[in-house]
XYZ file of C-alpha atoms in Angstrom:
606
model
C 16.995 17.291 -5.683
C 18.595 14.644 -7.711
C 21.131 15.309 -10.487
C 19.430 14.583 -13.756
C 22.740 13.716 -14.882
C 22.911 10.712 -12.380
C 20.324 9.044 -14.565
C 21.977 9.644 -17.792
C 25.100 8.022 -16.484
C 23.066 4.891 -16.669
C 23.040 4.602 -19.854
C 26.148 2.439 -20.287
C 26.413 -1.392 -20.539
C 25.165 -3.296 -17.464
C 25.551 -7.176 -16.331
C 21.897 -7.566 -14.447
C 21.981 -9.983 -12.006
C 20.050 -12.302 -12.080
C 17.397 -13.066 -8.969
C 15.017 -16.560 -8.665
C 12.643 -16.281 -6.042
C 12.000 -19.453 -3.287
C 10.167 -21.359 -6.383
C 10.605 -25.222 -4.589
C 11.026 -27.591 -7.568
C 11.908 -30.874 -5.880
C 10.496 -33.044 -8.881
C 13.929 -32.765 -11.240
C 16.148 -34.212 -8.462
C 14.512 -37.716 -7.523
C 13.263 -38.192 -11.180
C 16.765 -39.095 -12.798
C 17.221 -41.406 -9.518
C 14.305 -43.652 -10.352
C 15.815 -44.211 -14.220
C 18.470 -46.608 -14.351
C 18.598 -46.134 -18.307
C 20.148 -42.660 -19.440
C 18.447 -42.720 -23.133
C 15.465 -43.432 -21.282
C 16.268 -39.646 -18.850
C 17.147 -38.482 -22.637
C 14.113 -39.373 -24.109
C 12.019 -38.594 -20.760
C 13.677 -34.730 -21.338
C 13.006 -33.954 -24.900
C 9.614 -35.375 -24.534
C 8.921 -32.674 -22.169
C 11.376 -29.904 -23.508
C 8.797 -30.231 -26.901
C 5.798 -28.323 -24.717
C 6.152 -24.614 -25.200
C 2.251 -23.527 -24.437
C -0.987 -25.075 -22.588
C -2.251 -27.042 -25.805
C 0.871 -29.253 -26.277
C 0.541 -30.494 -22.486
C -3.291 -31.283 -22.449
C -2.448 -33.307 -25.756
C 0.339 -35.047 -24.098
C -1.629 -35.982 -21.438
C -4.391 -37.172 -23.505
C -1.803 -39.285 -25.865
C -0.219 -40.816 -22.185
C -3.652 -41.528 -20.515
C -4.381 -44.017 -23.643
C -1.187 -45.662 -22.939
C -0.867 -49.683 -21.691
C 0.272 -49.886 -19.599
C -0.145 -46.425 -17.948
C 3.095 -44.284 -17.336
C 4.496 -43.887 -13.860
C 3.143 -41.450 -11.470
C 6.566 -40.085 -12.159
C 6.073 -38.924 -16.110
C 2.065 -38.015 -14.762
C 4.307 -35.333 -12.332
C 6.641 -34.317 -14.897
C 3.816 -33.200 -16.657
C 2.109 -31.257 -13.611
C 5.283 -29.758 -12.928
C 5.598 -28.351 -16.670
C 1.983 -26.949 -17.134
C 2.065 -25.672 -13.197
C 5.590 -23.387 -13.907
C 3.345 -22.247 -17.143
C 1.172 -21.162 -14.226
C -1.433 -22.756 -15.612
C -2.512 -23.475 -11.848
C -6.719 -24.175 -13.022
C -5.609 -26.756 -15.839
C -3.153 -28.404 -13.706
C -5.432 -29.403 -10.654
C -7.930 -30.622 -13.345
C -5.073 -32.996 -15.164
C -4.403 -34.405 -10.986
C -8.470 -34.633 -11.036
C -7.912 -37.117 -13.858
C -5.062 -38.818 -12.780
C -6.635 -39.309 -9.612
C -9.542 -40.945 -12.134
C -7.445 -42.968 -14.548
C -6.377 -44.370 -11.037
C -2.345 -43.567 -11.267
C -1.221 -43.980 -7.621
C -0.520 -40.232 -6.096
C 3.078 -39.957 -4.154
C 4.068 -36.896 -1.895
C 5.431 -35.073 -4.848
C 1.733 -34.974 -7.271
C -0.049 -34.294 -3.855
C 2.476 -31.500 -3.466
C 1.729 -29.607 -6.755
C -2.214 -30.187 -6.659
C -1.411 -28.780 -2.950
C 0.186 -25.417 -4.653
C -1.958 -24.788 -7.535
C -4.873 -24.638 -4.827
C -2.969 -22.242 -2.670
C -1.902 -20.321 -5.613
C -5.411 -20.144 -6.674
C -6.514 -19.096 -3.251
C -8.239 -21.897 -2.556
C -6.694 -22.481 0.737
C -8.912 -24.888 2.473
C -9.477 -27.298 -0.525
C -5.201 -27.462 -0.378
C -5.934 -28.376 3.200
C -8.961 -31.326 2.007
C -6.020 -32.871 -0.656
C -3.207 -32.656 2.277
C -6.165 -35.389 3.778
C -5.491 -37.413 0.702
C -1.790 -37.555 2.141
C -2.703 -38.720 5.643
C -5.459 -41.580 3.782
C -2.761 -42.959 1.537
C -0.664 -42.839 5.026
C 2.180 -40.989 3.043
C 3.949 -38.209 5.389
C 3.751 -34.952 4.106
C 6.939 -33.600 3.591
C 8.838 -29.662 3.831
C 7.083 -28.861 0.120
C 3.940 -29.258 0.924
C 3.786 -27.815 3.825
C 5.132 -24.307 2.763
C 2.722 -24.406 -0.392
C 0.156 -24.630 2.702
C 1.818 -21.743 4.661
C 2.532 -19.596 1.348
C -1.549 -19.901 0.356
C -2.263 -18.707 3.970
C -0.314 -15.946 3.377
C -1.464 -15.096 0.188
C -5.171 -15.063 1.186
C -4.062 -12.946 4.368
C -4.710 -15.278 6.850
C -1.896 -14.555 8.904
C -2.893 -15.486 11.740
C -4.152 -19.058 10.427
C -0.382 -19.021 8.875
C 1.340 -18.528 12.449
C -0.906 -21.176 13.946
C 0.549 -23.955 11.315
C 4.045 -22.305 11.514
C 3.866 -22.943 15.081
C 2.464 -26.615 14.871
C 5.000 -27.685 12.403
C 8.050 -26.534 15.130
C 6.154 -28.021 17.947
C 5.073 -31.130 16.827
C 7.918 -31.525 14.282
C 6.027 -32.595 11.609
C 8.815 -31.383 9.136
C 12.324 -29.588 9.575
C 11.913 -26.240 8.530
C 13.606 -24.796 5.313
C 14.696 -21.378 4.408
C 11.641 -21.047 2.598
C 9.361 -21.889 5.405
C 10.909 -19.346 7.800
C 10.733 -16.680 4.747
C 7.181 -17.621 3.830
C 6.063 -16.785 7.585
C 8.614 -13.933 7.213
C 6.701 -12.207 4.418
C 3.261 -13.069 5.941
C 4.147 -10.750 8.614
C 5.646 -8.165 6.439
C 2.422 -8.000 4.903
C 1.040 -6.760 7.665
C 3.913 -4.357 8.872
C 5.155 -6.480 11.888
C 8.466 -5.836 10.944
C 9.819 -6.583 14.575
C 8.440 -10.082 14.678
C 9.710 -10.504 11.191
C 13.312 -9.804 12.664
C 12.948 -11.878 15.901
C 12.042 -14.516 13.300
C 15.360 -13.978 11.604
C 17.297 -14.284 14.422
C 15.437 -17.717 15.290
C 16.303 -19.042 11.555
C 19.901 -18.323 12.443
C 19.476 -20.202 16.474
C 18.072 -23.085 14.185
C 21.149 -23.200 11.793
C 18.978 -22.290 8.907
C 20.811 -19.881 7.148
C 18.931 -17.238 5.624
C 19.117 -15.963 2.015
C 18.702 -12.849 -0.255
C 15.038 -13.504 -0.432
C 15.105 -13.273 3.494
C 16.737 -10.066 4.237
C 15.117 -8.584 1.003
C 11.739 -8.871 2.478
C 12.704 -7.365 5.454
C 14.406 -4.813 4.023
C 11.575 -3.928 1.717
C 8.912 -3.733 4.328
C 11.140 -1.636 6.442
C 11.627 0.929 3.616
C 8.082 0.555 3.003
C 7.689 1.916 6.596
C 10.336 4.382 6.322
C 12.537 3.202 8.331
C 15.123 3.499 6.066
C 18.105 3.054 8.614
C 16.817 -0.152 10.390
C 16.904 -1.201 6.432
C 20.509 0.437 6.024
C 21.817 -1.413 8.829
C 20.281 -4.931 8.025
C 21.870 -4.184 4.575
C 24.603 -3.656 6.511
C 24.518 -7.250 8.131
C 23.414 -8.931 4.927
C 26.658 -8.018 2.743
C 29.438 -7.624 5.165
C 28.530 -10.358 7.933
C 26.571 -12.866 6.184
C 28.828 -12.457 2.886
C 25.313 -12.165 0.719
C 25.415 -10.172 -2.586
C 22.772 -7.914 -2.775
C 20.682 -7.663 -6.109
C 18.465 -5.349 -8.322
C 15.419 -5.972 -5.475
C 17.596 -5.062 -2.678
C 18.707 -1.588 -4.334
C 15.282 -1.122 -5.570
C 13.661 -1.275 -2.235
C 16.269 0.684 -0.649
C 15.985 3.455 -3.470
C 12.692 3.663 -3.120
C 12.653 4.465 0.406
C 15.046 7.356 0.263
C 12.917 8.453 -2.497
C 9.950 8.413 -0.538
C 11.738 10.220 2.433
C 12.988 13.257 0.092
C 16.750 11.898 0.567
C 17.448 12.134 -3.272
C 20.769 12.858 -3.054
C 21.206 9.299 -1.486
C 19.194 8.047 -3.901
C 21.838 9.012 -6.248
C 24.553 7.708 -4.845
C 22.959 4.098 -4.696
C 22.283 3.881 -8.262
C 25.680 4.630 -8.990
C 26.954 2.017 -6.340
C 24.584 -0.682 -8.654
C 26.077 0.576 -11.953
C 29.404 -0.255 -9.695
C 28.576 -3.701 -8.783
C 27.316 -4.372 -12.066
C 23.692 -4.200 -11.353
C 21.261 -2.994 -14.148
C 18.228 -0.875 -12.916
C 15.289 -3.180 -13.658
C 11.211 -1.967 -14.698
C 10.658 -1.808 -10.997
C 13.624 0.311 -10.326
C 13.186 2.879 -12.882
C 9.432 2.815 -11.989
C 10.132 3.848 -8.215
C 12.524 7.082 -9.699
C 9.063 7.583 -12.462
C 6.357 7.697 -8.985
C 8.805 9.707 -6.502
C 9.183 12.079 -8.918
C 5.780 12.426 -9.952
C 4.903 12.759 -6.226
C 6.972 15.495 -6.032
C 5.051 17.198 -8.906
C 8.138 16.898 -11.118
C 7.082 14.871 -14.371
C 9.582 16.479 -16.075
C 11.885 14.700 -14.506
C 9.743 11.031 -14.594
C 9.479 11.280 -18.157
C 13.282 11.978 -18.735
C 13.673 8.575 -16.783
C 11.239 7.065 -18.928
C 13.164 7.984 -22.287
C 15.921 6.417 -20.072
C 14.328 3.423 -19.744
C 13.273 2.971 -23.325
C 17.053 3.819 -24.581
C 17.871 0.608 -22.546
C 15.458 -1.470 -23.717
C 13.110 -1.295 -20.912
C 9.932 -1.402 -21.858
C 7.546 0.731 -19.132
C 4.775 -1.243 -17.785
C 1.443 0.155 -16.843
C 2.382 0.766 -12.939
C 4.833 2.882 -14.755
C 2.437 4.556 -17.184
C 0.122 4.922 -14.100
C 2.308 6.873 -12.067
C 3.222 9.122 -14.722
C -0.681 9.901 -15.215
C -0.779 10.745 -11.174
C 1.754 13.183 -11.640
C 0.260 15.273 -14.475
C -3.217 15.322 -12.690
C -1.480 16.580 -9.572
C -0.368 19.290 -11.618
C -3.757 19.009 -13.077
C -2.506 18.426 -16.469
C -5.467 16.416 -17.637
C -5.239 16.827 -21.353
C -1.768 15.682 -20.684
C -2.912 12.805 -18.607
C -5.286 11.706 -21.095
C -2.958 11.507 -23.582
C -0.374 9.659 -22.057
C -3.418 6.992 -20.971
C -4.670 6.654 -24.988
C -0.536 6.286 -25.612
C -0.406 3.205 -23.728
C -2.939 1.233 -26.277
C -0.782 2.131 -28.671
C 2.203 0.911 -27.452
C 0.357 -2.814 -26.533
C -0.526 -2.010 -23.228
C -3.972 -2.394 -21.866
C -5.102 -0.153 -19.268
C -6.271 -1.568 -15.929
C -8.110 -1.043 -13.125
C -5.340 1.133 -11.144
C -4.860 2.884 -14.537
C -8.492 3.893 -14.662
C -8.171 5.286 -11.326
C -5.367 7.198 -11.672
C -7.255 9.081 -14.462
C -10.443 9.106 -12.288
C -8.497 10.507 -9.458
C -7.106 13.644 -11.590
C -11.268 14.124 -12.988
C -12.473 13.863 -9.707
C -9.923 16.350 -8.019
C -10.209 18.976 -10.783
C -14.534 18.708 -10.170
C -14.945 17.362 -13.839
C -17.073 14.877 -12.586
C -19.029 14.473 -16.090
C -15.401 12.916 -17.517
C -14.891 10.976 -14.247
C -18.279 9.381 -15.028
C -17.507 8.576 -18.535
C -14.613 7.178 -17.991
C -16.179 4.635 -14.708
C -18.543 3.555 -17.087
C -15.940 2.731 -19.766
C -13.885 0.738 -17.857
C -16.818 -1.289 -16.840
C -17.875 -1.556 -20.301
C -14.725 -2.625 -21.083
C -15.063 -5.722 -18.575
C -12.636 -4.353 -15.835
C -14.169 -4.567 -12.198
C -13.794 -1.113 -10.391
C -12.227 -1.728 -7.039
C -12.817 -0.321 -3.334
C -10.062 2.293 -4.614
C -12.244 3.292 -7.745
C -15.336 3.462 -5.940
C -13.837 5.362 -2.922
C -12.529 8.257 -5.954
C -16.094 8.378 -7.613
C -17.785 8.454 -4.432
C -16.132 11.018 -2.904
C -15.538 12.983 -6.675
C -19.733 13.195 -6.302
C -19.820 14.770 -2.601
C -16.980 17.367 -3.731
C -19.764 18.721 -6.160
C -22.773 18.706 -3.848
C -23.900 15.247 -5.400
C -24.968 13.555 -2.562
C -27.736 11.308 -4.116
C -25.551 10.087 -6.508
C -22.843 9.524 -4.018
C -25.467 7.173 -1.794
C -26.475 4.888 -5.311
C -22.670 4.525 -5.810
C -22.250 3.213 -2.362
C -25.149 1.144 -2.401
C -23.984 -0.090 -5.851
C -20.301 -1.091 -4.607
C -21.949 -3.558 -2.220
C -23.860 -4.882 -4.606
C -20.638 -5.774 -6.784
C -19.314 -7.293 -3.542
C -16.943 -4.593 -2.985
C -16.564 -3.849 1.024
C -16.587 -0.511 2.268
C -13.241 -0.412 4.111
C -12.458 2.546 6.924
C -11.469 5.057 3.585
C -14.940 4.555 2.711
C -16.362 5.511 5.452
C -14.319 8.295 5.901
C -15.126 9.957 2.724
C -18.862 9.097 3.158
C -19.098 11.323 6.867
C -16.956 14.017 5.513
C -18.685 14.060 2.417
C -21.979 14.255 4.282
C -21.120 16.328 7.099
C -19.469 18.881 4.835
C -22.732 18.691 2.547
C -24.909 20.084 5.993
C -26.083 16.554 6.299
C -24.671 15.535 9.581
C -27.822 13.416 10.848
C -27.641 11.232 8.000
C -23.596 11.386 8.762
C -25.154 10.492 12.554
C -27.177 7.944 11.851
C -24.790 5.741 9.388
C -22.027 5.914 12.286
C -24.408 4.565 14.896
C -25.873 2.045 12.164
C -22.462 0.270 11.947
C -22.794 -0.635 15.759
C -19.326 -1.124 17.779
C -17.104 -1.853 15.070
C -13.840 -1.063 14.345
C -15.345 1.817 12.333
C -16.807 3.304 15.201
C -13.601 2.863 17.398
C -11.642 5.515 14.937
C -10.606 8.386 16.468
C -10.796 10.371 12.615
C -14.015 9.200 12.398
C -15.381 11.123 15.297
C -13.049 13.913 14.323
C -15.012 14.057 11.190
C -18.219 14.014 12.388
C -17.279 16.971 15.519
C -16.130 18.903 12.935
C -19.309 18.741 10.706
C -21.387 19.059 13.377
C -19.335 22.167 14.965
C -19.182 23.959 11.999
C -22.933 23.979 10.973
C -24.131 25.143 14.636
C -24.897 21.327 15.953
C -22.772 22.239 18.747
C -24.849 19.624 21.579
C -24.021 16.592 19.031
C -20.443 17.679 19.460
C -20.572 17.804 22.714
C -22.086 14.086 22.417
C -19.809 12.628 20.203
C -16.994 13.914 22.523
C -17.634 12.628 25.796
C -19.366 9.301 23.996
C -15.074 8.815 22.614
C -13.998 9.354 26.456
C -16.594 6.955 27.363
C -14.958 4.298 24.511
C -11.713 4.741 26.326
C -10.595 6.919 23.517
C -7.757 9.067 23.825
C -8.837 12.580 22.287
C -5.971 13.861 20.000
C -4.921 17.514 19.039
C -7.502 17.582 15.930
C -10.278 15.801 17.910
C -9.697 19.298 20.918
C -8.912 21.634 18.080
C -12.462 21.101 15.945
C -14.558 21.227 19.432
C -12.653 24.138 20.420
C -13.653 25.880 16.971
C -17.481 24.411 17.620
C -17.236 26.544 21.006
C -16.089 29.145 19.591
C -18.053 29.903 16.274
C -21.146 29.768 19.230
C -19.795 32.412 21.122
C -19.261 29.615 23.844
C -15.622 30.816 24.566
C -15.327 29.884 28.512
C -15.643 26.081 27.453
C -13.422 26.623 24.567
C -10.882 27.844 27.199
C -11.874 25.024 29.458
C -11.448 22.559 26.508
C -8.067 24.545 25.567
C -6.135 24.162 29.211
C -8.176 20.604 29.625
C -5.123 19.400 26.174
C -2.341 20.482 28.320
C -3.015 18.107 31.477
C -4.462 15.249 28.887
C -0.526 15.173 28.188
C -1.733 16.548 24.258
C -0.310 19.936 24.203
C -2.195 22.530 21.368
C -0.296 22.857 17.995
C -0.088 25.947 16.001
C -3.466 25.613 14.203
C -5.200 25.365 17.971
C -3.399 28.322 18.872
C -4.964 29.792 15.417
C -8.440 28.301 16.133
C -8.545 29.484 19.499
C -7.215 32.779 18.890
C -9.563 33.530 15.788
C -12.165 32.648 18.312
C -11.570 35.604 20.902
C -11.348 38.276 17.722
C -14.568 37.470 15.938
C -16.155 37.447 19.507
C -14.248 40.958 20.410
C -13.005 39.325 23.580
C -9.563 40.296 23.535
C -8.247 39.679 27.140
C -6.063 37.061 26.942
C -5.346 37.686 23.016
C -1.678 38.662 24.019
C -1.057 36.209 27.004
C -1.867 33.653 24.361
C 0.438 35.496 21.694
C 3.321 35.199 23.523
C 2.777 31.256 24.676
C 3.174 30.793 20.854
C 5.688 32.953 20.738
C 7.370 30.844 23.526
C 6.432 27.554 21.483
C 8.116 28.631 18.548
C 4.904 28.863 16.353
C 3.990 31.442 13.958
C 1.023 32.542 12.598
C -0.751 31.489 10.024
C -2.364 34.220 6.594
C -5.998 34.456 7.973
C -5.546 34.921 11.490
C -2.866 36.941 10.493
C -5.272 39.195 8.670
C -8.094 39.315 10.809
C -5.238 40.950 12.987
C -4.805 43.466 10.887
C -8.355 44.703 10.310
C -8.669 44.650 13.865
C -5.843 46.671 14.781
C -6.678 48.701 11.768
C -10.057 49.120 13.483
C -8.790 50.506 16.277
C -10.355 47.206 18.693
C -6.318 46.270 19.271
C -3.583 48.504 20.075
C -0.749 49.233 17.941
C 1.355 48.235 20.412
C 0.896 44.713 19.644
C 2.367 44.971 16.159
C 5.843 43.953 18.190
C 4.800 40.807 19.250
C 3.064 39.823 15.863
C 6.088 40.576 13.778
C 7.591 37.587 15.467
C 5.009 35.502 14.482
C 4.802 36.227 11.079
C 6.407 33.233 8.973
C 8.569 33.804 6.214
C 6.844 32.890 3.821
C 4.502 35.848 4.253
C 7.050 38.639 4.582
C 6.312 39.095 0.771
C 2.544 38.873 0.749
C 1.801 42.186 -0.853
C -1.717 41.833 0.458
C 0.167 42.443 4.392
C 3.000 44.268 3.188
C 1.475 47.848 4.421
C 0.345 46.397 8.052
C 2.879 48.606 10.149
C-alpha cells in the first residue's frame, strides 16, 4: 500500500518540464527567407501577433482579400497557420475554400494545412481529394503532408489503410521519412496493442538513421504499461535514458506510474514519484489523476481524495476524468449520496459534466438496482444535449435486465441503433446474459443465430453465456447444441465453456456425461480449475452418488486447490446426515481455505 506520506512530500517547489508533442510547423522557417526587408518580417509579425481569438483572423482575412494587389500566398498561410494552431480546423479549410476562390496560387505549404485540418477533422478521404490538387498543380508533395495523411488514418482507425501508405512512401520513395512519420505509424499500432510491431518499427527508424525521440519511446512505453507489461516498459526506459541519452518527462513517469498502479506494485509507484520530484519533474493533471483512479479501483477514496487536496494545494486544478474517477470509487463502495455530491460539486467549480461523467454515475445506479435514478439521470444528460455513448447504453441496458426489465432493455437496444450507436461484442454480451439469466434463452437463441457468422458468433464467451443459460434452466439438448456447433467452428472449448456443461449435466442428473465431459478437459490439454472441481463435485452430492467423491478430493488435494463455502457446506450437512463418513473430515480439513477457518457458520463441523 502506498505511504500517504509519499504524496505529501510533493508538496514542495517543482521545475515541470516542459513536453511539445510532433506538432510540424514548417511555415515560420521559409517565411523570413522569402523577405529580403526585416521591417517588412517586423511588420509581417506584429500583424499576426495582434490575433488572440477566431474573430480577429476572419476580419483579417476579410481586410487582406480587399487588398490590390492581393497578398502573397505566403501572408494567406501565415494566416492558416494562426487560426489552424487555434484549432479552429472547420474555419480554416473554409478561409483555403476562399483563397482557392479569390484565386491566390496554392504552394505545398497551404495544401499542407487544408491537408491537416481535414485529417484532424476526420475527414480522411477529402485530405486525400486536396493531396489531388498537389499532383494537378504538378507540385510534389512533401514529408508534411504526407504525415498529416498518415496521422488522419490513424486517427479515424484505419490502420491498416495507414500501413498501406507507410509502406508506399518507403517503397516508392515518395518522401524521406521523418521522426514523425515513423512515430505516427508507431502510435497507429499502439492503438491497437501491436506493441511488437511497434518495436520492430523502432529498431527500423534507428537502421534508417532516423533517430527517435521522447515522443517515440513514450508511446511505446505507454502502450506497454497499458498492457501491463510493465518490465518490457522498464527496460525500454532503460534504453531511452542511459543509451540514447534522452531525458525522460512528466508523460514518461506518468505512464510508467500508472502501470505499477494498475499492477498493485504501489510501493514502486512510490519510489518513481520521488525519482520525478528528484529530476525536477512536477506531477502534472494526468499524473495525479492516475494515483486519484488506482486508488479508487482499489476501493480506497480516502486515499484519492487526499491526492486531490494535493493537487489543489499545487495549483492543479482536477479535470473531469479526475472528478469521474473519484465518482467510480464511491459507487464501488456504493456511496451514492456521496457520488452524487461530488458530481453536483463539479458545476460548481466550472466544470461541466460529460458523457463519461454521466456514466460513471449511471454505473453506481445501475449496480446498486436503483434503476428509477439511473433513468433520471439518462434522460438528463440527453436533455442536456450530451449524446449517450455505446458505454452509456451498454450500463442502462444491462442496469434494466439486472431488475427483470427485459422489455425495457429490448426498446433501449433498439433505440441505440437508432441514434447510430453500434452494438459492439459488450453489447451483446450483456444482452444474452441478460436474457438467458431472465429464463429467456430462445430469444437469447435466436438473436445469436440472427447475427449470422460474425465475429460475434465466433466468441468463445458468447457461447459460454448462452450454455450456461441454457444449462441452468433445464435446456440441457441446446447445450449440448451449442457445444458441439463451437467444435464444429474450430473453437477451442476453454475451462468455463467444460465447467457450465458439466454443471448442465449435472443439475439433470446426467452425471456419466458430466464425467465423460470432466476427463474429455484433461486430454483437450485444458486441465479443470478449482471451481470445476466444485461444480463437479456438488454434482455427485445433490445426486447422492458418492463413489468417486474422495478419489476426486484428493486430485484437488494433489492440485493444490481448496474448497470453496458452499460446497464446503453441502459437505457438512451431508456428513452430518450420516450419507458420508466421518472419516472424510481428514481429507476436507486440507481443503478448507483460510479464509474460512473463522466462518462461525463451519466452526462446529468436527
Amino acid at each position: 500500500m502506498m505511504n500517504r506520506m509519499a504524496f505529501i512530500k510533493l508538496r514542495g517547489n517543482f521545475t515541470t518540464n516542459s513536453f511539445l508533442p510532433h506538432s510540424e510547423t514548417p511555415f515560420s522557417s521559409f517565411h523570413i527567407g522569402l523577405h529580403s526587408d526585416t521591417r517588412s518580417v517586423s511588420s509581417n509579425r506584429s500583424m499576426f501577433d495582434k490575433i488572440t481569438n477566431l474573430n480577429d483572423a476572419l476580419n483579417l482575412f476579410d481586410e487582406m482579400s480587399h487588398r490590390h494587389p492581393l497578398p502573397s500566398v505566403v501572408k494567406f498561410t501565415q494566416l492558416l497557420n494562426v487560426v489552424t494552431k487555434m484549432k479552429h480546423f472547420s474555419s480554416s479549410l473554409d478561409l483555403f475554400k476562399q483563397m482557392c476562390s479569390l484565386g491566390v496560387p496554392l504552394d505545398k505549404y497551404s495544401i499542407s494545412i487544408a491537408i491537416k485540418c481535414c485529417c484532424q477533422l476526420y475527414r480522411t478521404k477529402d485530405g486525400f481529394a486536396v493531396l489531388g490538387c498537389c499532383f494537378r498543380r504538378a507540385i510534389s508533395p512533401n514529408v508534411y503532408i504526407y504525415n498529416a495523411l498518415l496521422d488522419g488514418l490513424v486517427l479515424e482507425d484505419k490502420i491498416l489503410e495507414a500501413e498501406m501508405l507507410f509502406k508506399k512512401l518507403i517503397k516508392q520513395k515518395l518522401c524521406e521519412p521523418s521522426v514523425v512519420t515513423y512515430s505516427t505509424m508507431i502510435k497507429g499500432l499502439c492503438k491497437f496493442g501491436n506493441n511488437v510491431t511497434a518495436l520492430a518499427l523502432l529498431r527500423l527508424m534507428e537502421q534508417k538513421n532516423c533517430k527517435p525521440d521522447i515522443v517515440t519511446y513514450n508511446t511505446i512505453i505507454d502502450s506497454l504499461c497499458k498492457d501491463k507489461m510493465i518490465d518490457d516498459a522498464f527496460k525500454l526506459f532503460k534504453e531511452m535514458v542511459f543509451e540514447k541519452g534522452i531525458l525522460p518527462n512528466v508523460i514518461t513517469y506518468t505512464s510508467l506510474i500508472r502501470g505499477l498502479c494498475n499492477l498493485g506494485r504501489w510501493d514502486e509507484a512510490s519510489k518513481l514519484l520521488k525519482e520525478m520530484e528528484d529530476e525536477n519533474i512536477s506531477p502534472n493533471v494526468q499524473t495525479f489523476t492516475v494515483l486519484v483512479d488506482a486508488f479508487c479501483k482499489e476501493g480506497k477514496v480516502e486515499e484519492a481524495e487526499a491526492v486531490i487536496n494535493i493537487m489543489v494545494e499545487r495549483g492543479k486544478a482536477p479535470d473531469l476524468v479526475t472528478y469521474s474517477s473519484l465518482i467510480d470509487g464511491y459507487c464501488l463502495r456504493r456511496e451514492m449520496i456521496k457520488a452524487r455530491e461530488i458530481f453536483d460539486s463539479m458545476t460548481l467549480r466550472g466544470l461541466v459534466p460529460n458523457v463519461v461523467t454521466y456514466s460513471s454515475l449511471l454505473n453506481g445506479y445501475c449496480k446498486n438496482l436503483n434503476i428509477e435514478k439511473a433513468e433520471q439521470m439518462f434522460r438528463e444528460m440527453s436533455g442536456k444535449g450530451l449524446k449517450p455513448d455505446v458505454v452509456t447504453y451498454n450500463t442502462m441496458i444491462q442496469g434494466f435486465f439486472q431488475v427483470g426489465r427485459c422489455v425495457d432493455a429490448h426498446k433501449l437496444f433498439d433505440e441505440m441503433y437508432a441514434q447510430g450507436q453500434i452494438p459492439n461484442e459488450c453489447t451483446y454480451r450483456i444482452v444474452l446474459e441478460g436474457l438467458c439469466k431472465n429464463r429467456q434463452v430462445e430469444e437469447a437463441l435466436s438473436l445469436f443465430h440472427f447475427v449470422g457468422d460474425s465475429k460475434l458468433n465466433s466468441d468463445i464467451a458468447m457461447y459460454n453465456i448462452l450454455i450456461n443459460g441454457a444449462g441452468k434452466y433445464g435446456k440441457v439438448d441446446i447445450a449440448k447444441n451449442l457445444f458441439h456447433d463451437l467444435i464444429d467452428k474450430g473453437l477451442q472449448p476453454d475451462v468455463h465453456t467444460y465447467t457450465v456443461m458439466i454443471s448442465g449435466f449435472c443439475r439433470e442428473g446426467l452425471l456419466a456425461e458430466a464425467r465423460s465431459l470432466f476427463l474429455k478437459m484433461e486430454e483437450s490439454g485444458c486441465p479443470p480449475n478449482n471451481v470445476t472441481y466444485s461444480v463437479f463435485l456438488q454434482g455427485f452430492l445433490k445426486n447422492k452418488h458418492y463413489d468417486d467423491v474422495e478419489t476426486l478430493l484428493q486430485e484437488m488435494d494433489d492440485r493444490g486447490y481448496s474448497l470453496d463455502a458452499s460446497t464446503l457446506s453441502l459437505f457438512i450437512d451431508h456428513i452430518a446426515a450420516g450419507l458420508l463418513d466421518r472419516s472424510m473430515l481428514k481429507l476436507l480439513g486440507k481443503l478448507v481455505p483460510k479464509e474460512l477457518l473463522n466462518d462461525p457458520s463451519l466452526c462446529d463441523w468436527e
